[in-house]
């Protein structure tokens, strides 16, 4: 598995963790201590704030999980990939986006720049 695929796998493990302890461990495995996450709805730094953003997403979309769409593309210490937020009940995917991540030497994420490509109707 490439460094990019491994980082994205850990990223989705964090985004799909719902138990508080599992979430904290997954975020620590995926991000550096001073890692950042920025998208149109959030701009946070550090494990606690990243975990809080993830927890909020699960509160807004209970019964959904994040899934990779397509392949992960990477070069140097940067990777990009697409994702969807999918209902485990019916397979609908009202939210989709794409992210660009920067990796530290140890393969953990130092920054995420997220873009929302599809949102549910208001």
N, CA, C and O atoms as CSV, one atom per row, in Angstrom:
chain,resi,resn,atom,element,x,y,z
A,1,UNK,N,N,0.847,-1.173,0.000
A,1,UNK,CA,C,0.000,0.000,0.000
A,1,UNK,C,C,0.896,1.242,0.000
A,1,UNK,O,O,1.868,1.308,0.753
A,2,UNK,N,N,0.573,2.209,-0.832
A,2,UNK,CA,C,1.374,3.431,-0.906
A,2,UNK,C,C,1.173,4.281,0.348
A,2,UNK,O,O,0.209,4.098,1.091
A,3,UNK,N,N,2.085,5.198,0.565
A,3,UNK,CA,C,1.964,6.130,1.699
A,3,UNK,C,C,0.663,6.919,1.597
A,3,UNK,O,O,0.050,7.239,2.614
A,4,UNK,N,N,0.241,7.232,0.378
A,4,UNK,CA,C,-0.983,8.009,0.167
A,4,UNK,C,C,-2.214,7.180,0.521
A,4,UNK,O,O,-3.097,7.649,1.239
A,5,UNK,N,N,-2.272,5.949,0.020
A,5,UNK,CA,C,-3.408,5.078,0.305
A,5,UNK,C,C,-3.497,4.772,1.794
A,5,UNK,O,O,-4.593,4.720,2.353
A,6,UNK,N,N,-2.352,4.569,2.440
A,6,UNK,CA,C,-2.344,4.290,3.881
A,6,UNK,C,C,-2.881,5.491,4.664
A,6,UNK,O,O,-3.661,5.325,5.601
A,7,UNK,N,N,-2.467,6.682,4.283
A,7,UNK,CA,C,-2.942,7.894,4.966
A,7,UNK,C,C,-4.445,8.069,4.769
A,7,UNK,O,O,-5.152,8.428,5.709
A,8,UNK,N,N,-4.935,7.820,3.565
A,8,UNK,CA,C,-6.365,7.969,3.283
A,8,UNK,C,C,-7.166,6.896,4.018
A,8,UNK,O,O,-8.274,7.167,4.480
A,9,UNK,N,N,-6.633,5.703,4.133
A,9,UNK,CA,C,-7.302,4.652,4.904
A,9,UNK,C,C,-7.457,5.079,6.358
A,9,UNK,O,O,-8.533,4.926,6.938
A,10,UNK,N,N,-6.391,5.615,6.952
A,10,UNK,CA,C,-6.474,6.088,8.345
A,10,UNK,C,C,-7.441,7.267,8.457
A,10,UNK,O,O,-8.161,7.384,9.449
A,11,UNK,N,N,-7.462,8.130,7.460
A,11,UNK,CA,C,-8.368,9.277,7.427
A,11,UNK,C,C,-9.820,8.807,7.505
A,11,UNK,O,O,-10.602,9.333,8.298
A,12,UNK,N,N,-10.182,7.816,6.682
A,12,UNK,CA,C,-11.549,7.314,6.699
A,12,UNK,C,C,-11.852,6.533,7.973
A,12,UNK,O,O,-12.992,6.543,8.436
A,13,UNK,N,N,-10.877,5.867,8.542
A,13,UNK,CA,C,-11.085,5.204,9.830
A,13,UNK,C,C,-11.473,6.242,10.886
A,13,UNK,O,O,-12.342,5.988,11.720
A,14,UNK,N,N,-10.830,7.405,10.847
A,14,UNK,CA,C,-11.176,8.480,11.790
A,14,UNK,C,C,-12.578,9.006,11.503
A,14,UNK,O,O,-13.385,9.144,12.423
A,15,UNK,N,N,-12.875,9.298,10.255
A,15,UNK,CA,C,-14.178,9.866,9.920
A,15,UNK,C,C,-15.323,8.891,10.171
A,15,UNK,O,O,-16.464,9.320,10.344
A,16,UNK,N,N,-15.046,7.607,10.193
A,16,UNK,CA,C,-16.103,6.632,10.414
A,16,UNK,C,C,-16.156,6.099,11.834
A,16,UNK,O,O,-16.984,5.240,12.137
A,17,UNK,N,N,-15.294,6.587,12.706
A,17,UNK,CA,C,-15.330,6.173,14.114
A,17,UNK,C,C,-16.450,6.925,14.826
A,17,UNK,O,O,-16.546,8.148,14.721
A,18,UNK,N,N,-17.287,6.202,15.542
A,18,UNK,CA,C,-18.402,6.851,16.240
A,18,UNK,C,C,-18.241,6.810,17.757
A,18,UNK,O,O,-18.770,7.677,18.452
A,19,UNK,N,N,-17.533,5.837,18.274
A,19,UNK,CA,C,-17.252,5.753,19.699
A,19,UNK,C,C,-16.175,6.785,20.045
A,19,UNK,O,O,-15.195,6.915,19.313
A,20,UNK,N,N,-16.341,7.517,21.143
A,20,UNK,CA,C,-15.417,8.606,21.504
A,20,UNK,C,C,-13.978,8.129,21.639
A,20,UNK,O,O,-13.064,8.793,21.151
A,21,UNK,N,N,-13.759,6.991,22.290
A,21,UNK,CA,C,-12.391,6.486,22.447
A,21,UNK,C,C,-11.796,6.065,21.112
A,21,UNK,O,O,-10.644,6.379,20.813
A,22,UNK,N,N,-12.580,5.356,20.314
A,22,UNK,CA,C,-12.105,4.933,18.996
A,22,UNK,C,C,-11.815,6.140,18.120
A,22,UNK,O,O,-10.838,6.146,17.370
A,23,UNK,N,N,-12.652,7.156,18.210
A,23,UNK,CA,C,-12.452,8.379,17.435
A,23,UNK,C,C,-11.147,9.058,17.837
A,23,UNK,O,O,-10.362,9.448,16.973
A,24,UNK,N,N,-10.909,9.201,19.126
A,24,UNK,CA,C,-9.673,9.845,19.592
A,24,UNK,C,C,-8.446,9.087,19.100
A,24,UNK,O,O,-7.484,9.700,18.638
A,25,UNK,N,N,-8.472,7.767,19.194
A,25,UNK,CA,C,-7.337,6.951,18.736
A,25,UNK,C,C,-7.155,7.061,17.228
A,25,UNK,O,O,-6.026,7.161,16.747
A,26,UNK,N,N,-8.256,7.044,16.476
A,26,UNK,CA,C,-8.173,7.116,15.021
A,26,UNK,C,C,-7.660,8.476,14.555
A,26,UNK,O,O,-6.874,8.551,13.610
A,27,UNK,N,N,-8.095,9.544,15.206
A,27,UNK,CA,C,-7.607,10.877,14.855
A,27,UNK,C,C,-6.108,10.972,15.140
A,27,UNK,O,O,-5.361,11.520,14.330
A,28,UNK,N,N,-5.665,10.449,16.273
A,28,UNK,CA,C,-4.237,10.481,16.619
A,28,UNK,C,C,-3.409,9.657,15.626
A,28,UNK,O,O,-2.269,10.010,15.322
A,29,UNK,N,N,-3.979,8.568,15.126
A,29,UNK,CA,C,-3.269,7.745,14.156
A,29,UNK,C,C,-3.202,8.409,12.785
A,29,UNK,O,O,-2.252,8.197,12.031
A,30,UNK,N,N,-4.209,9.210,12.468
A,30,UNK,CA,C,-4.297,9.816,11.136
A,30,UNK,C,C,-3.582,11.161,11.037
A,30,UNK,O,O,-2.952,11.446,10.019
A,31,UNK,N,N,-3.671,12.001,12.086
A,31,UNK,CA,C,-3.145,13.362,12.044
A,31,UNK,C,C,-1.969,13.541,12.999
A,31,UNK,O,O,-1.884,12.871,14.028
A,32,UNK,N,N,-1.064,14.453,12.646
A,32,UNK,CA,C,-0.040,14.893,13.583
A,32,UNK,C,C,-0.724,15.692,14.686
A,32,UNK,O,O,-1.870,16.114,14.526
A,33,UNK,N,N,-0.039,15.902,15.795
A,33,UNK,CA,C,-0.624,16.609,16.936
A,33,UNK,C,C,-1.107,18.005,16.564
A,33,UNK,O,O,-2.123,18.472,17.079
A,34,UNK,N,N,-0.383,18.668,15.675
A,34,UNK,CA,C,-0.747,20.027,15.263
A,34,UNK,C,C,-1.423,20.034,13.890
A,34,UNK,O,O,-1.454,21.062,13.213
A,35,UNK,N,N,-1.962,18.886,13.485
A,35,UNK,CA,C,-2.621,18.787,12.193
A,35,UNK,C,C,-3.839,19.693,12.103
A,35,UNK,O,O,-4.454,20.040,13.112
A,36,UNK,N,N,-4.172,20.066,10.882
A,36,UNK,CA,C,-5.298,20.967,10.653
A,36,UNK,C,C,-6.325,20.327,9.731
A,36,UNK,O,O,-6.026,19.408,8.968
A,37,UNK,N,N,-7.548,20.846,9.830
A,37,UNK,CA,C,-8.635,20.446,8.943
A,37,UNK,C,C,-9.389,21.714,8.573
A,37,UNK,O,O,-9.863,22.439,9.448
A,38,UNK,N,N,-9.500,21.980,7.269
A,38,UNK,CA,C,-10.190,23.171,6.785
A,38,UNK,C,C,-11.124,22.778,5.653
A,38,UNK,O,O,-10.709,22.142,4.685
A,39,UNK,N,N,-12.386,23.162,5.782
A,39,UNK,CA,C,-13.353,23.037,4.700
A,39,UNK,C,C,-14.282,24.244,4.798
A,39,UNK,O,O,-14.064,25.095,5.660
A,40,UNK,N,N,-15.309,24.358,3.953
A,40,UNK,CA,C,-16.167,25.536,4.016
A,40,UNK,C,C,-16.884,25.727,5.362
A,40,UNK,O,O,-17.331,26.832,5.668
A,41,UNK,N,N,-16.997,24.659,6.167
A,41,UNK,CA,C,-17.736,24.734,7.422
A,41,UNK,C,C,-16.853,24.726,8.660
A,41,UNK,O,O,-17.346,24.973,9.761
A,42,UNK,N,N,-15.570,24.450,8.514
A,42,UNK,CA,C,-14.690,24.307,9.679
A,42,UNK,C,C,-13.268,24.725,9.337
A,42,UNK,O,O,-12.823,24.610,8.195
A,43,UNK,N,N,-12.574,25.205,10.341
A,43,UNK,CA,C,-11.150,25.523,10.228
A,43,UNK,C,C,-10.553,25.276,11.609
A,43,UNK,O,O,-10.558,26.162,12.463
A,44,UNK,N,N,-10.038,24.062,11.824
A,44,UNK,CA,C,-9.624,23.647,13.158
A,44,UNK,C,C,-8.198,23.112,13.155
A,44,UNK,O,O,-7.627,22.795,12.111
A,45,UNK,N,N,-7.642,23.023,14.366
A,45,UNK,CA,C,-6.275,22.553,14.543
A,45,UNK,C,C,-6.207,21.653,15.772
A,45,UNK,O,O,-6.795,21.962,16.809
A,46,UNK,N,N,-5.499,20.555,15.655
A,46,UNK,CA,C,-5.271,19.671,16.796
A,46,UNK,C,C,-6.292,18.559,16.883
A,46,UNK,O,O,-7.398,18.651,16.349
A,47,UNK,N,N,-5.887,17.501,17.574
A,47,UNK,CA,C,-6.710,16.293,17.654
A,47,UNK,C,C,-8.098,16.539,18.231
A,47,UNK,O,O,-9.084,16.045,17.683
A,48,UNK,N,N,-8.196,17.286,19.315
A,48,UNK,CA,C,-9.508,17.499,19.950
A,48,UNK,C,C,-10.474,18.225,19.024
A,48,UNK,O,O,-11.637,17.838,18.908
A,49,UNK,N,N,-9.996,19.274,18.365
A,49,UNK,CA,C,-10.879,20.041,17.483
A,49,UNK,C,C,-11.267,19.234,16.244
A,49,UNK,O,O,-12.407,19.316,15.787
A,50,UNK,N,N,-10.341,18.462,15.703
A,50,UNK,CA,C,-10.661,17.613,14.550
A,50,UNK,C,C,-11.700,16.572,14.951
A,50,UNK,O,O,-12.666,16.350,14.221
A,51,UNK,N,N,-11.511,15.932,16.104
A,51,UNK,CA,C,-12.484,14.945,16.585
A,51,UNK,C,C,-13.854,15.584,16.787
A,51,UNK,O,O,-14.874,14.948,16.518
A,52,UNK,N,N,-13.896,16.819,17.251
A,52,UNK,CA,C,-15.170,17.509,17.451
A,52,UNK,C,C,-15.887,17.740,16.118
A,52,UNK,O,O,-17.108,17.604,16.046
A,53,UNK,N,N,-15.149,18.086,15.070
A,53,UNK,CA,C,-15.748,18.275,13.746
A,53,UNK,C,C,-16.331,16.954,13.247
A,53,UNK,O,O,-17.436,16.920,12.703
A,54,UNK,N,N,-15.595,15.888,13.432
A,54,UNK,CA,C,-16.068,14.569,13.001
A,54,UNK,C,C,-17.317,14.173,13.780
A,54,UNK,O,O,-18.282,13.678,13.198
A,55,UNK,N,N,-17.303,14.388,15.087
A,55,UNK,CA,C,-18.465,14.058,15.917
A,55,UNK,C,C,-19.693,14.857,15.485
A,55,UNK,O,O,-20.800,14.321,15.455
A,56,UNK,N,N,-19.509,16.112,15.157
A,56,UNK,CA,C,-20.613,16.951,14.687
A,56,UNK,C,C,-21.196,16.402,13.391
A,56,UNK,O,O,-22.414,16.401,13.213
A,57,UNK,N,N,-20.340,15.935,12.485
A,57,UNK,CA,C,-20.834,15.350,11.231
A,57,UNK,C,C,-21.697,14.127,11.512
A,57,UNK,O,O,-22.728,13.930,10.869
A,58,UNK,N,N,-21.275,13.298,12.478
A,58,UNK,CA,C,-22.061,12.108,12.814
A,58,UNK,C,C,-23.395,12.484,13.474
A,58,UNK,O,O,-24.395,11.792,13.285
A,59,UNK,N,N,-23.411,13.567,14.240
A,59,UNK,CA,C,-24.658,14.033,14.848
A,59,UNK,C,C,-25.620,14.558,13.781
A,59,UNK,O,O,-26.830,14.362,13.886
A,60,UNK,N,N,-25.084,15.223,12.758
A,60,UNK,CA,C,-25.919,15.764,11.686
A,60,UNK,C,C,-26.406,14.672,10.738
A,60,UNK,O,O,-27.478,14.797,10.145
A,61,UNK,N,N,-25.618,13.595,10.591
A,61,UNK,CA,C,-25.939,12.525,9.649
A,61,UNK,C,C,-25.805,11.163,10.329
A,61,UNK,O,O,-24.907,10.390,9.996
A,62,UNK,N,N,-26.696,10.866,11.282
A,62,UNK,CA,C,-26.620,9.549,11.939
A,62,UNK,C,C,-26.925,8.436,10.931
A,62,UNK,O,O,-27.791,8.576,10.067
A,63,UNK,N,N,-26.195,7.339,11.064
A,63,UNK,CA,C,-26.416,6.217,10.157
A,63,UNK,C,C,-25.751,6.379,8.800
A,63,UNK,O,O,-26.095,5.676,7.850
A,64,UNK,N,N,-24.807,7.295,8.703
A,64,UNK,CA,C,-24.062,7.507,7.460
A,64,UNK,C,C,-22.597,7.197,7.696
A,64,UNK,O,O,-22.107,7.283,8.822
A,65,UNK,N,N,-21.892,6.833,6.617
A,65,UNK,CA,C,-20.451,6.634,6.699
A,65,UNK,C,C,-19.772,7.278,5.499
A,65,UNK,O,O,-20.360,7.429,4.428
A,66,UNK,N,N,-18.531,7.647,5.710
A,66,UNK,CA,C,-17.743,8.259,4.651
A,66,UNK,C,C,-17.068,7.162,3.837
A,66,UNK,O,O,-16.518,6.212,4.394
A,67,UNK,N,N,-17.115,7.304,2.513
A,67,UNK,CA,C,-16.502,6.322,1.616
A,67,UNK,C,C,-15.678,7.018,0.545
A,67,UNK,O,O,-16.058,8.071,0.033
A,68,UNK,N,N,-14.557,6.420,0.220
A,68,UNK,CA,C,-13.691,6.887,-0.854
A,68,UNK,C,C,-14.392,6.678,-2.189
A,68,UNK,O,O,-15.015,5.640,-2.415
A,69,UNK,N,N,-14.289,7.660,-3.067
A,69,UNK,CA,C,-14.770,7.504,-4.443
A,69,UNK,C,C,-13.555,7.622,-5.362
A,69,UNK,O,O,-12.789,8.580,-5.262
A,70,UNK,N,N,-13.385,6.679,-6.227
A,70,UNK,CA,C,-12.260,6.717,-7.152
A,70,UNK,C,C,-10.947,6.378,-6.474
A,70,UNK,O,O,-10.911,5.790,-5.393
A,71,UNK,N,N,-9.884,6.762,-7.133
A,71,UNK,CA,C,-8.536,6.464,-6.672
A,71,UNK,C,C,-7.940,7.647,-5.932
A,71,UNK,O,O,-8.364,8.790,-6.108
A,72,UNK,N,N,-6.959,7.356,-5.107
A,72,UNK,CA,C,-6.174,8.395,-4.450
A,72,UNK,C,C,-5.006,8.740,-5.356
A,72,UNK,O,O,-4.309,7.851,-5.844
A,73,UNK,N,N,-4.793,10.019,-5.580
A,73,UNK,CA,C,-3.700,10.499,-6.430
A,73,UNK,C,C,-2.703,11.230,-5.545
A,73,UNK,O,O,-3.098,12.110,-4.780
A,74,UNK,N,N,-1.428,10.893,-5.627
A,74,UNK,CA,C,-0.455,11.550,-4.770
A,74,UNK,C,C,0.865,11.811,-5.452
A,74,UNK,O,O,1.244,11.127,-6.403
A,75,UNK,N,N,1.553,12.807,-4.951
A,75,UNK,CA,C,2.928,13.074,-5.348
A,75,UNK,C,C,3.610,13.821,-4.212
A,75,UNK,O,O,2.977,14.572,-3.470
A,76,UNK,N,N,4.901,13.603,-4.093
A,76,UNK,CA,C,5.677,14.165,-3.002
A,76,UNK,C,C,4.983,13.838,-1.677
A,76,UNK,O,O,4.842,12.659,-1.353
A,77,UNK,N,N,4.555,14.807,-0.918
A,77,UNK,CA,C,3.847,14.549,0.343
A,77,UNK,C,C,2.432,15.120,0.297
A,77,UNK,O,O,1.899,15.591,1.302
A,78,UNK,N,N,1.836,15.064,-0.907
A,78,UNK,CA,C,0.494,15.613,-1.105
A,78,UNK,C,C,-0.364,14.554,-1.794
A,78,UNK,O,O,0.104,13.855,-2.693
A,79,UNK,N,N,-1.614,14.442,-1.370
A,79,UNK,CA,C,-2.541,13.517,-2.025
A,79,UNK,C,C,-3.908,14.171,-2.149
A,79,UNK,O,O,-4.256,15.077,-1.391
A,80,UNK,N,N,-4.673,13.693,-3.119
A,80,UNK,CA,C,-6.046,14.168,-3.297
A,80,UNK,C,C,-6.945,12.968,-3.556
A,80,UNK,O,O,-6.517,11.948,-4.096
A,81,UNK,N,N,-8.204,13.120,-3.157
A,81,UNK,CA,C,-9.161,12.031,-3.314
A,81,UNK,C,C,-10.571,12.574,-3.165
A,81,UNK,O,O,-10.784,13.651,-2.607
A,82,UNK,N,N,-11.522,11.817,-3.670
A,82,UNK,CA,C,-12.930,12.160,-3.542
A,82,UNK,C,C,-13.600,11.242,-2.539
A,82,UNK,O,O,-13.107,10.153,-2.243
A,83,UNK,N,N,-14.730,11.695,-2.023
A,83,UNK,CA,C,-15.461,10.925,-1.018
A,83,UNK,C,C,-16.950,11.222,-1.112
A,83,UNK,O,O,-17.372,12.221,-1.694
A,84,UNK,N,N,-17.733,10.323,-0.518
A,84,UNK,CA,C,-19.171,10.519,-0.379
A,84,UNK,C,C,-19.574,10.172,1.048
A,84,UNK,O,O,-18.925,9.366,1.714
A,85,UNK,N,N,-20.640,10.788,1.497
A,85,UNK,CA,C,-21.256,10.455,2.772
A,85,UNK,C,C,-22.488,9.613,2.434
A,85,UNK,O,O,-23.458,10.117,1.868
A,86,UNK,N,N,-22.437,8.321,2.789
A,86,UNK,CA,C,-23.403,7.332,2.308
A,86,UNK,C,C,-24.253,6.800,3.452
A,86,UNK,O,O,-23.737,6.468,4.520
A,87,UNK,N,N,-25.555,6.721,3.222
A,87,UNK,CA,C,-26.476,6.126,4.185
A,87,UNK,C,C,-26.266,4.619,4.223
A,87,UNK,O,O,-26.279,3.956,3.186
A,88,UNK,N,N,-26.071,4.079,5.429
A,88,UNK,CA,C,-25.938,2.630,5.561
A,88,UNK,C,C,-27.297,1.947,5.405
A,88,UNK,O,O,-27.352,0.733,5.209
A,89,UNK,N,N,-28.385,2.700,5.488
A,89,UNK,CA,C,-29.730,2.129,5.362
A,89,UNK,C,C,-30.155,1.958,3.910
A,89,UNK,O,O,-30.656,0.899,3.529
A,90,UNK,N,N,-29.957,3.002,3.091
A,90,UNK,CA,C,-30.478,2.937,1.728
A,90,UNK,C,C,-29.453,3.235,0.635
A,90,UNK,O,O,-29.793,3.197,-0.547
A,91,UNK,N,N,-28.214,3.528,1.003
A,91,UNK,CA,C,-27.171,3.767,0.010
A,91,UNK,C,C,-27.175,5.147,-0.613
A,91,UNK,O,O,-26.346,5.434,-1.477
A,92,UNK,N,N,-28.096,6.011,-0.192
A,92,UNK,CA,C,-28.106,7.369,-0.742
A,92,UNK,C,C,-26.851,8.114,-0.275
A,92,UNK,O,O,-26.303,7.836,0.792
A,93,UNK,N,N,-26.420,9.055,-1.091
A,93,UNK,CA,C,-25.203,9.811,-0.779
A,93,UNK,C,C,-25.462,11.298,-1.013
A,93,UNK,O,O,-25.108,11.833,-2.064
A,94,UNK,N,N,-26.082,11.969,-0.033
A,94,UNK,CA,C,-26.462,13.365,-0.226
A,94,UNK,C,C,-25.295,14.349,-0.203
A,94,UNK,O,O,-25.433,15.481,-0.667
A,95,UNK,N,N,-24.160,13.934,0.328
A,95,UNK,CA,C,-23.006,14.822,0.439
A,95,UNK,C,C,-21.803,14.152,-0.215
A,95,UNK,O,O,-21.559,12.959,-0.035
A,96,UNK,N,N,-21.063,14.944,-0.973
A,96,UNK,CA,C,-19.837,14.452,-1.594
A,96,UNK,C,C,-18.835,15.588,-1.636
A,96,UNK,O,O,-19.203,16.763,-1.621
A,97,UNK,N,N,-17.582,15.226,-1.689
A,97,UNK,CA,C,-16.548,16.248,-1.744
A,97,UNK,C,C,-15.226,15.683,-2.206
A,97,UNK,O,O,-15.120,14.523,-2.603
A,98,UNK,N,N,-14.235,16.527,-2.143
A,98,UNK,CA,C,-12.876,16.129,-2.472
A,98,UNK,C,C,-11.941,16.827,-1.498
A,98,UNK,O,O,-12.183,17.960,-1.083
A,99,UNK,N,N,-10.874,16.132,-1.144
A,99,UNK,CA,C,-9.921,16.651,-0.168
A,99,UNK,C,C,-8.504,16.572,-0.722
A,99,UNK,O,O,-8.175,15.701,-1.528
A,100,UNK,N,N,-7.691,17.492,-0.270
A,100,UNK,CA,C,-6.253,17.488,-0.542
A,100,UNK,C,C,-5.569,17.430,0.812
A,100,UNK,O,O,-5.843,18.251,1.688
A,101,UNK,N,N,-4.676,16.456,0.987
A,101,UNK,CA,C,-3.982,16.304,2.258
A,101,UNK,C,C,-2.476,16.456,2.058
A,101,UNK,O,O,-1.928,16.127,1.006
A,102,UNK,N,N,-1.838,16.961,3.095
A,102,UNK,CA,C,-0.385,17.046,3.142
A,102,UNK,C,C,0.086,16.112,4.241
A,102,UNK,O,O,-0.500,16.067,5.323
A,103,UNK,N,N,1.153,15.362,3.958
A,103,UNK,CA,C,1.627,14.354,4.890
A,103,UNK,C,C,2.966,14.727,5.518
A,103,UNK,O,O,3.822,15.342,4.882
A,104,UNK,N,N,3.122,14.342,6.768
A,104,UNK,CA,C,4.396,14.475,7.474
A,104,UNK,C,C,5.302,13.308,7.061
A,104,UNK,O,O,4.870,12.396,6.356
A,105,UNK,N,N,6.534,13.348,7.499
A,105,UNK,CA,C,7.482,12.280,7.190
A,105,UNK,C,C,6.993,10.919,7.679
A,105,UNK,O,O,7.285,9.901,7.053
A,106,UNK,N,N,6.255,10.887,8.788
A,106,UNK,CA,C,5.778,9.608,9.339
A,106,UNK,C,C,4.497,9.122,8.662
A,106,UNK,O,O,3.955,8.087,9.048
A,107,UNK,N,N,4.005,9.854,7.657
A,107,UNK,CA,C,2.822,9.443,6.914
A,107,UNK,C,C,1.517,9.948,7.477
A,107,UNK,O,O,0.462,9.752,6.873
A,108,UNK,N,N,1.571,10.611,8.650
A,108,UNK,CA,C,0.333,11.178,9.192
A,108,UNK,C,C,0.034,12.507,8.508
A,108,UNK,O,O,0.910,13.135,7.915
A,109,UNK,N,N,-1.206,12.907,8.604
A,109,UNK,CA,C,-1.680,14.123,7.939
A,109,UNK,C,C,-1.265,15.358,8.743
A,109,UNK,O,O,-1.418,15.403,9.964
A,110,UNK,N,N,-0.741,16.349,8.037
A,110,UNK,CA,C,-0.463,17.645,8.670
A,110,UNK,C,C,-1.551,18.650,8.332
A,110,UNK,O,O,-1.829,19.551,9.123
A,111,UNK,N,N,-2.176,18.503,7.155
A,111,UNK,CA,C,-3.266,19.417,6.807
A,111,UNK,C,C,-4.232,18.755,5.838
A,111,UNK,O,O,-3.854,17.922,5.014
A,112,UNK,N,N,-5.491,19.151,5.965
A,112,UNK,CA,C,-6.544,18.734,5.043
A,112,UNK,C,C,-7.207,20.002,4.536
A,112,UNK,O,O,-7.586,20.875,5.317
A,113,UNK,N,N,-7.342,20.092,3.226
A,113,UNK,CA,C,-8.122,21.152,2.597
A,113,UNK,C,C,-9.298,20.456,1.924
A,113,UNK,O,O,-9.120,19.739,0.939
A,114,UNK,N,N,-10.496,20.667,2.455
A,114,UNK,CA,C,-11.674,19.972,1.974
A,114,UNK,C,C,-12.586,20.861,1.157
A,114,UNK,O,O,-12.714,22.057,1.420
A,115,UNK,N,N,-13.220,20.261,0.160
A,115,UNK,CA,C,-14.155,20.960,-0.708
A,115,UNK,C,C,-15.445,20.157,-0.771
A,115,UNK,O,O,-15.414,18.933,-0.893
A,116,UNK,N,N,-16.569,20.840,-0.689
A,116,UNK,CA,C,-17.876,20.193,-0.755
A,116,UNK,C,C,-18.398,20.318,-2.179
A,116,UNK,O,O,-18.629,21.421,-2.674
A,117,UNK,N,N,-18.580,19.179,-2.829
A,117,UNK,CA,C,-19.001,19.156,-4.223
A,117,UNK,C,C,-20.500,18.935,-4.382
A,117,UNK,O,O,-21.084,19.322,-5.394
A,118,UNK,N,N,-21.134,18.300,-3.365
A,118,UNK,CA,C,-22.574,18.054,-3.412
A,118,UNK,C,C,-23.121,18.159,-1.996
A,118,UNK,O,O,-22.578,17.575,-1.059
A,119,UNK,N,N,-24.212,18.918,-1.856
A,119,UNK,CA,C,-24.867,19.087,-0.570
A,119,UNK,C,C,-26.348,18.760,-0.711
A,119,UNK,O,O,-26.906,18.870,-1.802
A,120,UNK,N,N,-26.993,18.355,0.394
A,120,UNK,CA,C,-28.437,18.089,0.317
A,120,UNK,C,C,-29.209,19.383,0.057
A,120,UNK,O,O,-28.770,20.470,0.433
A,121,UNK,N,N,-30.360,19.244,-0.589
A,121,UNK,CA,C,-31.214,20.405,-0.831
A,121,UNK,C,C,-31.674,20.961,0.504
A,121,UNK,O,O,-31.909,20.211,1.452
A,122,UNK,N,N,-31.801,22.274,0.575
A,122,UNK,CA,C,-32.204,22.927,1.821
A,122,UNK,C,C,-33.625,22.640,2.195
A,122,UNK,O,O,-34.102,23.124,3.221
